[in-house]
Tab-separated table of C-alpha atoms in Angstrom:
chain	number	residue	atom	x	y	z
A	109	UNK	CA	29.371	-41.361	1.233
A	110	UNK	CA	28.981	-44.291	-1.703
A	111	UNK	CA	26.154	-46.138	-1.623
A	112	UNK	CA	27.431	-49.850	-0.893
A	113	UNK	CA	26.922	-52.030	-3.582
A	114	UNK	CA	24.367	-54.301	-2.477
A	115	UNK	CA	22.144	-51.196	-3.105
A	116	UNK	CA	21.927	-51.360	-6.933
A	117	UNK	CA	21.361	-55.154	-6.382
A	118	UNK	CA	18.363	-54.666	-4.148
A	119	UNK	CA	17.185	-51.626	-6.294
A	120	UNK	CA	17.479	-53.684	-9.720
A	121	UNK	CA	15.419	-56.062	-8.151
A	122	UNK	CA	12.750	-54.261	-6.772
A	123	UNK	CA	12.345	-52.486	-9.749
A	124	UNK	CA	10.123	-54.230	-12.332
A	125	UNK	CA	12.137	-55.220	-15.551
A	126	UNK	CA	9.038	-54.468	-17.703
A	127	UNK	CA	8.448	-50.833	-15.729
A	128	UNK	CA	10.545	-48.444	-17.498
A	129	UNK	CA	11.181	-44.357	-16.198
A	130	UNK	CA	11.335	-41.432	-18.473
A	131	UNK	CA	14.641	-39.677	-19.035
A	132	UNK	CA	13.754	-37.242	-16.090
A	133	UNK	CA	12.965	-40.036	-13.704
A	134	UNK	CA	16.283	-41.407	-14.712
A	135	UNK	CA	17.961	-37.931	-13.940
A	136	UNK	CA	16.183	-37.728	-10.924
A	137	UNK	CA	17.098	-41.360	-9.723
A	138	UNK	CA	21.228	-40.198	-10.299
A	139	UNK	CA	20.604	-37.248	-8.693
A	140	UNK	CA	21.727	-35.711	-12.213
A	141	UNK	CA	20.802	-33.034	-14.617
A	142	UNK	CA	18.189	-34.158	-17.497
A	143	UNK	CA	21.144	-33.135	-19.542
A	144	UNK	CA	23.903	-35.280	-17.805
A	145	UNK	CA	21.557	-38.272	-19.095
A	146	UNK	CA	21.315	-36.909	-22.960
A	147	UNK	CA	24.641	-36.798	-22.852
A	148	UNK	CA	25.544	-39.938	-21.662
A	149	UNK	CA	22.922	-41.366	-24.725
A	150	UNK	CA	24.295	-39.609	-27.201
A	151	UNK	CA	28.225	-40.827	-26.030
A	152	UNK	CA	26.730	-44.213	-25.862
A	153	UNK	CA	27.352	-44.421	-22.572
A	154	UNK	CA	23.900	-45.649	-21.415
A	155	UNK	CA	20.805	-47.339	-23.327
A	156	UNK	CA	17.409	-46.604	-23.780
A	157	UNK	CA	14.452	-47.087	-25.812
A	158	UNK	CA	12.602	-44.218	-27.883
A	159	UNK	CA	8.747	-44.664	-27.958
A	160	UNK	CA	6.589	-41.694	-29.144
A	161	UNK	CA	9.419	-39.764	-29.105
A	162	UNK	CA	10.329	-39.984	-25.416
A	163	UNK	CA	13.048	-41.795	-24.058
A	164	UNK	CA	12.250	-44.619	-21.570
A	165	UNK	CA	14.877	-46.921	-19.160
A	166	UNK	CA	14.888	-50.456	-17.412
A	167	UNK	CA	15.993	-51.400	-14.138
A	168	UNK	CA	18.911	-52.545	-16.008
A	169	UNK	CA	19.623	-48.998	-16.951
A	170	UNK	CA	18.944	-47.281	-13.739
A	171	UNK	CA	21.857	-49.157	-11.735
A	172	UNK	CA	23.939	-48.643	-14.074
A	173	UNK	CA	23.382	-44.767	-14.505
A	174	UNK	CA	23.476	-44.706	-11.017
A	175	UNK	CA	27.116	-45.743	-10.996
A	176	UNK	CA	28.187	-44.083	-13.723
A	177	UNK	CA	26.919	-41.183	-11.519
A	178	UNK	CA	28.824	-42.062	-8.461
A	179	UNK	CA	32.108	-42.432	-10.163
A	180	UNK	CA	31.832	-39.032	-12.010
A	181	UNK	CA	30.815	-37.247	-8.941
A	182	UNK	CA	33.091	-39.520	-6.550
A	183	UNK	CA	36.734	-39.542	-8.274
A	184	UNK	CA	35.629	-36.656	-10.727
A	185	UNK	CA	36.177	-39.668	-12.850
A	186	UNK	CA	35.894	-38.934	-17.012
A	187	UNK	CA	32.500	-40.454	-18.380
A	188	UNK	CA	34.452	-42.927	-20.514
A	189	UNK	CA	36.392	-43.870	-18.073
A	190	UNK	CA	33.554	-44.666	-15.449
A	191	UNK	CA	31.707	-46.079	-18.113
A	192	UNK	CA	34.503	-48.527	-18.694
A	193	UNK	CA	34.797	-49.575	-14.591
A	194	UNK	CA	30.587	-49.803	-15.064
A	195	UNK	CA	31.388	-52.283	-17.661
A	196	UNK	CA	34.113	-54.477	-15.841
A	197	UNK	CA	31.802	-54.484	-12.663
A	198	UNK	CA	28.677	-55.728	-14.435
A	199	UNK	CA	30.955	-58.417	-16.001
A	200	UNK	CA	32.385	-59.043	-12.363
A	201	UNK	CA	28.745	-59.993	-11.615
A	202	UNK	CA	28.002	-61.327	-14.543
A	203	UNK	CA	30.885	-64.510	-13.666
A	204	UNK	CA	30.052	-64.550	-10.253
A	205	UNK	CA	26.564	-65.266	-10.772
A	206	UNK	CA	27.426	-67.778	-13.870
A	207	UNK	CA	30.316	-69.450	-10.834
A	208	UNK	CA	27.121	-69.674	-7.965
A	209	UNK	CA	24.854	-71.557	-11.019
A	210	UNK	CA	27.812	-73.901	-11.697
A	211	UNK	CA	28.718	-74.474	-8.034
A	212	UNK	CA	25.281	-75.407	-7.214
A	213	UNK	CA	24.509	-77.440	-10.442
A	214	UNK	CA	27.833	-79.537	-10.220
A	215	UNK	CA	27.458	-79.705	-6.070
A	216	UNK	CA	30.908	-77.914	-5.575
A	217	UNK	CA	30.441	-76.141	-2.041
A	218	UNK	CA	31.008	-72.021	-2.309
A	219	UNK	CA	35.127	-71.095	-2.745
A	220	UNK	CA	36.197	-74.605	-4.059
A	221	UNK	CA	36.407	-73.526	-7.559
């Protein structure tokens, strides 16, 4: 069963921005091989930062590894290709949250946009 989407919302924010996870926390998190998540890197799929050699993840880049997951494992999708839907759903959000800001700073109620 997919996890809904409010999920990654409530997990990105529970997470600390500044906290960051190894790669094998990340792997763990997506319910993935430590592999799945080198590959990924190396495809430029998902972002990280190296420091003393290890690799080490944001919130940020736990939600979206966790969807990349899904998709792959859900619709056998091709990592591209789920990478691609990751993209167009964080920019979904992205102009949702930008329309809320707008709505409420010009006083437009919710929908009248």
């Amino acid at each position: 069963m997919p996890t809904p989407p409010f999920v990654d919302h409530a997990l990105a924010k529970l997470l600390d921005e500044q906290a960051r996870l190894t790669l094998e926390d990340l792997a763990r998190t997506c319910c993935m091989a430590p592999d799945w998540v080198t590959e990924r890197l190396q495809a430029g799929l998902l972002h990280g930062e190296q420091s003393g050699g290890r690799w080490q993840f944001s919130s940020t880049s736990v939600v979206r590894a966790r969807r990349l997951a899904r998709l792959e494992s859900t619709f056998d999708a091709d990592p591209e290709l789920a990478a691609l839907t990751v993209d167009l759903i964080e920019e979904v959000t992205a102009l949702r949250h930008r329309l809320r800001e707008l709505q409420t700073r010009t006083g437009l109620p919710p929908g009248a946009a």
